[in-house]
Tab-separated table of C-alpha atoms and ligand atoms in Angstrom:
chain	number	residue	atom	x	y	z
A	1	MET	CA	1.315	10.955	1.413
A	2	ASP	CA	1.692	13.284	4.396
A	3	ALA	CA	-1.525	12.335	6.239
A	4	VAL	CA	-2.153	16.098	7.052
A	5	MET	CA	-2.066	17.098	3.542
A	6	SER	CA	-4.421	14.408	2.352
A	7	GLU	CA	-6.844	15.368	5.138
A	8	ASP	CA	-6.735	18.997	3.925
A	9	ILE	CA	-7.482	17.851	0.273
A	10	LYS	CA	-10.358	15.749	1.345
A	11	LYS	CA	-11.895	18.561	3.492
A	12	GLU	CA	-11.460	21.153	0.768
A	13	LEU	CA	-12.949	18.894	-1.869
A	14	GLY	CA	-15.879	18.103	0.444
A	15	ARG	CA	-16.288	22.038	0.995
A	16	LEU	CA	-16.173	22.509	-2.929
A	17	TYR	CA	-18.693	19.675	-3.404
A	18	ARG	CA	-21.109	21.290	-0.903
A	19	GLU	CA	-20.468	24.656	-2.611
A	20	GLU	CA	-21.312	23.345	-6.037
A	21	PHE	CA	-24.078	20.865	-5.211
A	22	GLY	CA	-25.698	22.176	-1.949
A	23	LYS	CA	-25.091	19.010	-0.011
A	24	SER	CA	-22.348	16.640	1.260
A	25	PRO	CA	-20.923	13.846	-1.016
A	26	ASP	CA	-22.053	10.316	-0.437
A	27	ILE	CA	-18.498	9.025	-0.885
A	28	ILE	CA	-14.818	10.206	-1.430
A	29	THR	CA	-12.388	7.837	-3.310
A	30	SER	CA	-8.806	8.222	-4.279
A	31	ALA	CA	-6.229	6.736	-6.468
A	32	PRO	CA	-2.498	7.416	-6.838
A	33	GLY	CA	-0.280	8.858	-9.611
A	34	ARG	CA	2.847	6.742	-10.443
A	35	ILE	CA	6.350	6.753	-11.729
A	36	ASN	CA	7.651	3.782	-13.804
A	37	LEU	CA	10.772	2.553	-12.378
A	38	ILE	CA	11.741	0.611	-15.417
A	39	GLY	CA	10.001	-1.288	-18.154
A	40	GLU	CA	8.814	1.462	-20.550
A	41	HIS	CA	6.751	0.892	-23.754
A	42	THR	CA	6.721	-2.732	-22.838
A	43	ASP	CA	3.091	-3.185	-21.512
A	44	TYR	CA	1.348	-3.076	-24.938
A	45	ASN	CA	3.870	-5.602	-26.045
A	46	GLY	CA	2.999	-8.099	-23.510
A	47	GLY	CA	6.211	-7.608	-21.538
A	48	PHE	CA	7.154	-6.681	-17.930
A	49	VAL	CA	6.815	-3.328	-16.190
A	50	LEU	CA	7.727	-2.162	-12.722
A	51	PRO	CA	5.876	0.896	-11.658
A	52	VAL	CA	5.694	2.542	-8.181
A	53	ALA	CA	2.674	4.593	-6.935
A	54	ILE	CA	3.672	7.946	-5.594
A	55	ASP	CA	2.179	10.076	-2.842
A	56	ARG	CA	0.200	12.319	-5.028
A	57	ARG	CA	-3.346	11.379	-5.528
A	58	THR	CA	-6.627	12.203	-7.402
A	59	TYR	CA	-9.810	12.427	-5.131
A	60	THR	CA	-13.349	11.970	-6.315
A	61	ALA	CA	-16.251	13.111	-4.253
A	62	ALA	CA	-19.522	11.890	-5.690
A	63	GLY	CA	-23.170	11.749	-4.727
A	64	ARG	CA	-26.446	10.685	-6.126
A	65	ARG	CA	-28.663	13.277	-7.743
A	66	GLY	CA	-31.482	11.184	-9.236
A	67	GLY	CA	-32.712	11.561	-12.887
A	68	ASP	CA	-30.410	11.122	-15.934
A	69	LEU	CA	-28.232	14.234	-15.568
A	70	PHE	CA	-24.525	13.861	-14.502
A	71	ILE	CA	-22.723	17.010	-13.397
A	72	ALA	CA	-18.937	17.103	-12.888
A	73	PHE	CA	-16.754	19.862	-11.486
A	74	SER	CA	-12.870	19.653	-11.756
A	75	LYS	CA	-11.098	21.735	-9.109
A	76	GLU	CA	-7.814	21.828	-11.122
A	77	LEU	CA	-9.562	22.860	-14.357
A	78	SER	CA	-12.029	25.148	-12.573
A	79	LYS	CA	-14.606	23.693	-14.942
A	80	LYS	CA	-18.057	22.356	-14.621
A	81	THR	CA	-19.996	20.382	-17.194
A	82	SER	CA	-23.011	18.169	-17.547
A	83	PHE	CA	-23.887	15.093	-19.617
A	84	GLU	CA	-26.244	12.178	-20.123
A	85	ILE	CA	-25.250	8.618	-20.951
A	86	GLN	CA	-26.381	7.503	-24.353
A	87	PRO	CA	-26.256	3.931	-25.592
A	88	GLY	CA	-24.530	3.364	-28.744
A	89	LYS	CA	-21.237	4.215	-30.441
A	90	PHE	CA	-19.257	6.917	-28.824
A	91	GLU	CA	-17.020	9.449	-30.662
A	92	HIS	CA	-13.883	9.587	-28.621
A	93	SER	CA	-12.115	12.776	-27.733
A	94	ASN	CA	-9.638	13.957	-25.103
A	95	PHE	CA	-12.251	16.150	-23.383
A	96	TRP	CA	-11.724	15.769	-19.665
A	97	VAL	CA	-15.323	14.691	-18.866
A	98	ASN	CA	-15.017	11.718	-21.329
A	99	TYR	CA	-13.140	9.775	-18.612
A	100	ILE	CA	-16.233	10.191	-16.357
A	101	LYS	CA	-18.712	9.641	-19.110
A	102	GLY	CA	-16.867	6.542	-20.128
A	103	ALA	CA	-16.859	4.938	-16.589
A	104	CYS	CA	-20.665	5.795	-16.061
A	105	SER	CA	-21.555	4.422	-19.501
A	106	LEU	CA	-19.622	1.223	-19.085
A	107	LEU	CA	-20.713	0.645	-15.499
A	108	ASN	CA	-24.251	1.262	-16.597
A	109	GLU	CA	-24.160	-1.733	-18.836
A	110	LEU	CA	-23.443	-3.861	-15.866
A	111	LYS	CA	-26.065	-2.225	-13.479
A	112	PRO	CA	-28.210	0.920	-13.984
A	113	VAL	CA	-26.312	4.066	-13.056
A	114	LYS	CA	-28.586	7.116	-12.356
A	115	GLY	CA	-27.514	10.692	-12.290
A	116	LEU	CA	-24.495	11.730	-10.201
A	117	ASN	CA	-22.520	14.725	-8.964
A	118	PHE	CA	-18.883	14.574	-9.111
A	119	ALA	CA	-16.058	16.939	-7.705
A	120	ILE	CA	-12.552	16.144	-8.646
A	121	GLY	CA	-9.346	17.347	-6.854
A	122	SER	CA	-5.921	16.176	-7.413
A	123	THR	CA	-2.252	16.665	-6.527
A	124	VAL	CA	-0.937	14.530	-9.427
A	125	PRO	CA	0.588	16.947	-12.051
A	126	ARG	CA	-1.497	16.578	-15.255
A	127	GLY	CA	0.161	15.510	-18.645
A	128	SER	CA	3.589	15.199	-17.025
A	129	GLY	CA	3.940	11.440	-17.354
A	130	LEU	CA	2.904	10.701	-13.853
A	131	SER	CA	-0.241	9.140	-14.869
A	132	SER	CA	-3.002	11.756	-13.692
A	133	SER	CA	-5.381	10.106	-16.185
A	134	ALA	CA	-5.292	6.627	-14.654
A	135	ALA	CA	-5.483	8.137	-11.113
A	136	TYR	CA	-8.548	10.142	-12.141
A	137	VAL	CA	-10.392	7.346	-14.022
A	138	VAL	CA	-9.696	4.724	-11.370
A	139	SER	CA	-10.930	7.001	-8.579
A	140	ILE	CA	-14.143	7.496	-10.676
A	141	ILE	CA	-14.695	3.816	-11.244
A	142	GLU	CA	-14.204	3.087	-7.490
A	143	ALA	CA	-16.711	5.887	-6.556
A	144	VAL	CA	-19.336	4.965	-9.077
A	145	SER	CA	-19.148	1.133	-8.626
A	146	ARG	CA	-19.266	1.388	-4.774
A	147	LEU	CA	-22.391	3.913	-4.925
A	148	TYR	CA	-24.396	1.657	-7.068
A	149	GLU	CA	-23.122	-1.588	-5.543
A	150	ILE	CA	-21.703	-2.845	-8.813
A	151	PRO	CA	-20.033	-5.999	-8.338
A	152	LEU	CA	-16.533	-5.621	-10.057
A	153	LYS	CA	-13.614	-7.984	-9.368
A	154	ASP	CA	-10.368	-6.118	-8.538
A	155	ILE	CA	-8.896	-6.989	-11.801
A	156	GLU	CA	-11.887	-5.549	-13.734
A	157	VAL	CA	-11.071	-1.994	-12.361
A	158	PRO	CA	-7.916	-1.451	-14.409
A	159	LEU	CA	-9.167	-3.370	-17.329
A	160	LEU	CA	-12.224	-0.993	-17.455
A	161	ALA	CA	-10.044	2.049	-16.907
A	162	GLN	CA	-7.849	0.996	-19.782
A	163	HIS	CA	-10.955	0.483	-22.030
A	164	ILE	CA	-12.202	3.927	-21.171
A	165	GLU	CA	-8.924	5.591	-22.206
A	166	ASN	CA	-8.785	3.640	-25.350
A	167	GLU	CA	-12.332	3.880	-26.541
A	168	PHE	CA	-13.665	7.111	-24.975
A	169	VAL	CA	-10.508	9.217	-24.788
A	170	GLY	CA	-8.705	7.850	-27.867
A	171	VAL	CA	-5.365	6.985	-26.369
A	172	GLN	CA	-4.239	3.481	-27.021
A	173	SER	CA	-2.738	3.262	-23.474
A	174	GLY	CA	-1.515	0.011	-21.903
A	175	ILE	CA	-2.513	-1.717	-18.673
A	176	MET	CA	0.348	-0.416	-16.529
A	177	ASP	CA	-1.073	2.776	-15.441
A	178	PRO	CA	-4.531	1.813	-14.159
A	179	PHE	CA	-2.964	-1.418	-12.764
A	180	VAL	CA	-0.722	0.295	-10.343
A	181	ALA	CA	-3.342	3.017	-9.506
A	182	LYS	CA	-5.529	0.046	-8.369
A	183	PHE	CA	-2.942	-2.437	-6.771
A	184	ALA	CA	0.043	-0.452	-5.603
A	185	ARG	CA	1.329	-0.740	-1.968
A	186	VAL	CA	3.619	1.674	-0.068
A	187	ASN	CA	7.303	0.859	-0.027
A	188	THR	CA	7.034	-1.494	-2.996
A	189	ALA	CA	7.157	-1.597	-6.726
A	190	LEU	CA	4.831	-3.515	-8.676
A	191	LEU	CA	6.204	-6.067	-11.089
A	192	VAL	CA	3.326	-6.689	-13.640
A	193	ASP	CA	3.441	-9.254	-16.403
A	194	ALA	CA	1.354	-7.302	-18.870
A	195	ARG	CA	0.471	-10.548	-20.804
A	196	SER	CA	-0.867	-12.771	-18.013
A	197	LEU	CA	-1.695	-9.887	-15.638
A	198	GLU	CA	0.123	-11.628	-12.790
A	199	TYR	CA	1.900	-9.364	-10.486
A	200	LYS	CA	4.158	-9.286	-7.381
A	201	TYR	CA	5.256	-6.789	-4.843
A	202	VAL	CA	9.030	-5.900	-4.858
A	203	PRO	CA	10.242	-4.117	-1.700
A	204	ILE	CA	12.239	-0.965	-2.237
A	205	SER	CA	15.035	-0.327	0.109
A	206	ASP	CA	14.724	2.667	2.486
A	207	LYS	CA	18.351	3.552	1.696
A	208	CYS	CA	17.092	5.153	-1.654
A	209	SER	CA	14.687	7.902	-2.436
A	210	LEU	CA	12.873	8.684	-5.624
A	211	VAL	CA	13.319	12.269	-7.191
A	212	VAL	CA	10.881	13.226	-9.744
A	213	CYS	CA	12.107	15.817	-12.462
A	214	VAL	CA	9.059	17.492	-14.190
A	215	THR	CA	10.387	18.932	-17.512
A	216	GLY	CA	7.310	21.363	-17.708
A	217	VAL	CA	7.105	20.608	-21.425
A	218	LYS	CA	3.723	20.103	-22.910
A	219	ARG	CA	3.699	16.839	-24.566
A	220	ALA	CA	2.286	17.995	-27.962
A	221	LEU	CA	3.317	14.817	-29.917
A	222	ALA	CA	2.638	12.344	-27.174
A	223	THR	CA	-0.665	10.879	-28.339
A	224	THR	CA	0.155	10.589	-31.946
A	225	GLU	CA	3.665	9.338	-31.530
A	226	TYR	CA	2.492	6.980	-28.811
A	227	ASN	CA	0.028	5.419	-31.145
A	228	LYS	CA	2.484	5.393	-33.920
A	229	ARG	CA	4.922	3.375	-31.698
A	230	ARG	CA	2.206	0.808	-30.948
A	231	GLN	CA	1.707	0.485	-34.707
A	232	GLN	CA	5.318	-0.009	-35.312
A	233	CYS	CA	5.532	-2.702	-32.760
A	234	GLN	CA	2.639	-4.429	-34.480
A	235	THR	CA	4.137	-4.317	-37.892
A	236	ALA	CA	7.405	-5.648	-36.465
A	237	VAL	CA	5.585	-8.609	-35.122
A	238	THR	CA	4.080	-9.228	-38.443
A	239	ASP	CA	7.452	-8.978	-40.139
A	240	LEU	CA	9.190	-10.990	-37.516
A	241	SER	CA	6.632	-13.739	-37.683
A	242	ALA	CA	7.222	-14.046	-41.547
A	243	LYS	CA	11.025	-14.010	-41.203
A	244	LEU	CA	11.186	-16.358	-38.260
A	245	GLN	CA	8.514	-18.601	-39.847
A	246	ARG	CA	6.430	-19.006	-36.718
A	247	PRO	CA	3.280	-17.337	-35.353
A	248	LEU	CA	3.834	-14.504	-32.955
A	249	VAL	CA	1.262	-12.775	-30.899
A	250	SER	CA	3.495	-9.891	-29.577
A	251	LEU	CA	7.072	-8.864	-29.132
A	252	ARG	CA	6.941	-10.904	-25.824
A	253	ASP	CA	7.377	-14.118	-28.184
A	254	VAL	CA	10.607	-12.771	-29.614
A	255	THR	CA	14.035	-13.294	-27.949
A	256	ILE	CA	17.348	-11.368	-28.476
A	257	ASP	CA	18.769	-14.284	-30.472
A	258	ASP	CA	15.560	-14.340	-32.728
A	259	LEU	CA	16.101	-10.606	-33.335
A	260	GLN	CA	19.793	-10.831	-34.112
A	261	SER	CA	19.251	-13.816	-36.392
A	262	VAL	CA	17.100	-11.546	-38.829
A	263	LYS	CA	18.689	-8.261	-38.083
A	264	GLU	CA	20.311	-7.860	-41.562
A	265	GLU	CA	16.895	-8.547	-43.326
A	266	MET	CA	14.817	-6.137	-41.243
A	267	ASP	CA	13.931	-2.494	-41.703
A	268	PRO	CA	16.402	-0.671	-39.236
A	269	MET	CA	13.863	1.388	-37.510
A	270	LEU	CA	11.522	-1.688	-36.941
A	271	TYR	CA	14.625	-3.560	-35.644
A	272	ALA	CA	15.473	-0.850	-33.158
A	273	ARG	CA	11.845	-0.616	-31.780
A	274	ALA	CA	11.877	-4.382	-31.344
A	275	PHE	CA	15.257	-4.465	-29.824
A	276	HIS	CA	14.276	-1.865	-27.351
A	277	VAL	CA	11.054	-3.727	-26.203
A	278	VAL	CA	12.847	-7.070	-25.940
A	279	THR	CA	15.807	-5.689	-23.892
A	280	GLU	CA	13.681	-3.320	-21.825
A	281	SER	CA	11.495	-6.246	-20.694
A	282	GLN	CA	14.727	-8.138	-19.708
A	283	ARG	CA	15.993	-5.070	-17.668
A	284	ALA	CA	12.611	-5.011	-15.720
A	285	LEU	CA	13.277	-8.482	-14.448
A	286	GLN	CA	16.968	-7.752	-13.755
A	287	THR	CA	15.834	-4.655	-11.746
A	288	VAL	CA	13.697	-6.942	-9.569
A	289	ASP	CA	16.703	-9.117	-8.850
A	290	ALA	CA	18.874	-6.139	-8.090
A	291	LEU	CA	16.134	-4.695	-5.752
A	292	ASN	CA	15.905	-7.894	-4.003
A	293	LYS	CA	19.580	-7.999	-3.392
A	294	GLU	CA	19.423	-4.248	-2.426
A	295	ASP	CA	22.008	-3.741	-5.251
A	296	LEU	CA	21.080	-0.081	-5.883
A	297	GLY	CA	24.033	0.491	-7.976
A	298	LEU	CA	22.832	-2.051	-10.398
A	299	VAL	CA	19.256	-0.687	-10.388
A	300	GLY	CA	20.850	2.583	-11.316
A	301	LYS	CA	22.997	1.247	-14.120
A	302	LEU	CA	19.817	-0.663	-15.629
A	303	MET	CA	17.719	2.688	-15.420
A	304	LEU	CA	20.437	4.566	-17.300
A	305	GLU	CA	20.596	1.759	-19.938
A	306	SER	CA	16.794	1.979	-20.232
A	307	HIS	CA	16.950	5.739	-20.858
A	308	MET	CA	19.681	5.269	-23.558
A	309	SER	CA	17.551	2.792	-25.393
A	310	LEU	CA	14.403	4.887	-25.124
A	311	ARG	CA	16.415	7.709	-26.595
A	312	SER	CA	18.251	5.914	-29.307
A	313	ASN	CA	16.273	2.792	-30.170
A	314	TYR	CA	12.750	3.872	-29.398
A	315	ASP	CA	13.096	7.600	-30.134
A	316	VAL	CA	10.790	8.847	-27.486
A	317	SER	CA	12.948	11.085	-25.326
A	318	SER	CA	13.249	14.813	-25.598
A	319	PRO	CA	16.114	17.239	-24.979
A	320	GLU	CA	14.638	18.231	-21.683
A	321	LEU	CA	14.578	14.667	-20.425
A	322	ASP	CA	18.022	13.942	-21.734
A	323	THR	CA	19.141	17.101	-19.923
A	324	PHE	CA	17.833	15.891	-16.569
A	325	VAL	CA	19.426	12.482	-16.962
A	326	GLU	CA	22.707	14.056	-18.100
A	327	ILE	CA	22.852	16.306	-15.055
A	328	ALA	CA	21.755	13.541	-12.580
A	329	GLU	CA	24.288	10.786	-13.751
A	330	GLN	CA	27.124	13.238	-12.986
A	331	LEU	CA	26.186	13.766	-9.452
A	332	GLU	CA	27.730	11.763	-6.481
A	333	GLY	CA	24.799	9.941	-4.588
A	334	VAL	CA	22.622	9.433	-7.736
A	335	TYR	CA	22.349	5.706	-8.494
A	336	GLY	CA	20.512	6.131	-11.874
A	337	ALA	CA	18.108	8.253	-13.855
A	338	ARG	CA	15.729	7.797	-16.808
A	339	MET	CA	12.693	9.251	-18.498
A	340	THR	CA	9.500	7.784	-17.093
A	341	GLY	CA	6.129	7.296	-18.817
A	342	ALA	CA	5.583	7.589	-22.549
A	343	GLY	CA	8.080	10.323	-23.051
A	344	PHE	CA	8.169	13.396	-25.423
A	345	GLY	CA	8.524	15.623	-22.497
A	346	GLY	CA	6.823	14.710	-19.205
A	347	SER	CA	9.113	13.660	-16.426
A	348	ALA	CA	12.370	11.907	-15.570
A	349	ILE	CA	13.134	10.102	-12.344
A	350	CYS	CA	16.398	9.653	-10.273
A	351	LEU	CA	17.126	7.101	-7.742
A	352	VAL	CA	19.280	8.785	-5.156
A	353	ASP	CA	20.994	7.957	-1.769
A	354	ALA	CA	18.143	8.714	0.853
A	355	ASP	CA	20.618	10.631	3.093
A	356	LEU	CA	21.338	13.054	0.276
A	357	GLU	CA	17.894	13.509	-1.209
A	358	ASP	CA	17.536	17.239	-0.258
A	359	GLU	CA	20.838	18.285	-1.470
A	360	LEU	CA	20.639	16.350	-4.628
A	361	SER	CA	17.084	17.351	-5.630
A	362	ALA	CA	17.957	20.945	-5.049
A	363	GLU	CA	21.230	20.578	-7.193
A	364	ILE	CA	19.407	18.883	-9.964
A	365	ALA	CA	16.658	21.615	-10.054
A	366	ALA	CA	19.257	24.381	-10.061
A	367	LYS	CA	21.443	22.883	-12.767
A	368	TYR	CA	18.217	22.307	-15.025
A	369	LYS	CA	17.361	25.888	-14.569
A	370	ASP	CA	20.944	26.881	-15.258
A	371	ARG	CA	20.561	25.064	-18.743
A	372	GLY	CA	17.830	27.616	-19.630
A	373	TYR	CA	14.812	25.551	-18.739
A	374	GLU	CA	12.475	27.828	-16.778
A	375	ASP	CA	9.435	25.697	-16.413
A	376	GLY	CA	10.626	22.498	-14.811
A	377	TYR	CA	10.683	21.528	-11.236
A	378	VAL	CA	11.791	18.737	-9.011
A	379	PHE	CA	10.138	16.999	-6.001
A	380	ILE	CA	11.010	14.076	-3.807
A	381	ALA	CA	8.266	11.389	-4.158
A	382	ARG	CA	7.306	8.900	-1.361
A	383	THR	CA	5.638	5.686	-2.303
A	384	GLY	CA	1.797	5.431	-2.184
A	385	GLY	CA	-0.904	2.858	-1.869
A	386	GLY	CA	-3.386	2.003	-4.442
A	387	SER	CA	-6.992	3.245	-4.845
A	388	GLN	CA	-9.258	3.368	-1.797
A	389	ILE	CA	-12.446	4.514	-0.367
A	390	GLU	CA	-11.567	7.611	1.739
A	391	ARG	CA	-14.945	8.297	3.140
A	392	ALA	CA	-18.307	6.576	2.589
B	1	ADP	P1	-0.747	11.975	-17.697
B	1	ADP	O1	-1.697	10.647	-17.402
B	1	ADP	O2	0.530	11.422	-17.917
B	1	ADP	O3	-1.017	12.962	-16.664
B	1	ADP	P2	-2.690	12.196	-19.969
B	1	ADP	O4	-2.563	13.183	-21.116
B	1	ADP	O5	-2.748	10.679	-20.127
B	1	ADP	O6	-1.385	12.569	-19.049
B	1	ADP	O7	-3.866	12.652	-18.956
B	1	ADP	C1	-4.147	13.966	-18.708
B	1	ADP	C2	-5.625	14.240	-18.888
B	1	ADP	O8	-6.346	13.538	-17.942
B	1	ADP	C3	-6.151	15.606	-18.756
B	1	ADP	O9	-5.926	16.295	-19.990
B	1	ADP	C4	-7.525	15.553	-18.334
B	1	ADP	O10	-8.364	15.231	-19.586
B	1	ADP	C5	-7.514	14.260	-17.496
B	1	ADP	N1	-7.324	14.637	-15.983
B	1	ADP	C6	-6.397	14.212	-15.273
B	1	ADP	N2	-6.523	14.787	-14.075
B	1	ADP	C7	-7.650	15.618	-14.067
B	1	ADP	C8	-8.312	16.284	-13.059
B	1	ADP	N3	-7.944	16.401	-11.876
B	1	ADP	N4	-9.506	17.054	-13.544
B	1	ADP	C9	-9.937	16.794	-14.791
B	1	ADP	N5	-9.365	16.089	-15.715
B	1	ADP	C10	-8.231	15.453	-15.372
B	2	MG	MG1	-2.226	9.225	-18.896
């Protein structure tokens, strides 16, 4: 992110914190939003993902208040609310403060966490497929664990974040989003093996730029359909295990040949879901090779294939996402485009010639508006780094 802009946000958040709580915060942390270059809906199937953190971040200013009360203020929502952490079973809901409550409750099981004030500020668009939720919850975990000196291993941060979204918010999200929010580095994509959690950094050529196309469509179906896809993959695993007559843990254990050998006996919908997952994971690995060879044409081709598979086999695209991709793929200087994130609205991404980034992003935005979509917008994203302590 532009260093000046990030300084401005930190200053503004510090000012807000003082206004709300009458003193300066003890700490400010941050974590990035992300795009996923390729490898969509593969993480919860034990496959490969290739996300990139962007230069939009969520900042958490926090300070001790003593006692049992926690108070949180979100600048973006203009909302302030308080809670206490109670032991025992938690009724999950997507209430924004549940991410904080989840973080404080789980960390409290490791080491006592007393009352805190929080002010949250962010430049990550919310609910747009750019993972504002992971940026938010990872920045909270970093702040609370540092303030109370809770010894967390690096890998425990994304695992805890995922657990919070699953159990406290009720979204069965995978490991990709919090993983990249924690471990990202600038100018690289992060190849993550979602089964072993091994990862490696893959340099991104400076000859290309990433253009993010926000549809502006609220993802009304996102949570239910996302959870439904997870269920369908699980059913496919059980079905395939019986048909292939071997135990399978996840779709990671299935090859294309396996799938094709039982295609005729399978429910066509389940086959299509599994086919997407297995081929998409392969595409993520092929994209790593293409990036290493700086073959941007091939990266773009794989991105388009990914989009088509998400649209027809996995059925998670939307007319707005398809429109962005359709517009982009016809423009000279665009290597490829696809939806990114879970789908059903949210955002698409385009990989474009770096020398043409301004013209192309303007043209894509104008053409999208011409098609009658008023709420969308387009921005050029720089790569970002993982979570960090901004001020202690
Ligand atoms: P995405 O992660 O793609 O942006 P999600 O639906 O997973 O979409 O997460 C969005 C939710 O995360 C919001 O509805 C809110 O509950 C929470 N959230 C994200 N950023 C903030 C913020 N700055 N302040 C308060 N809540 C936030
Ligand atoms: Mg999210």
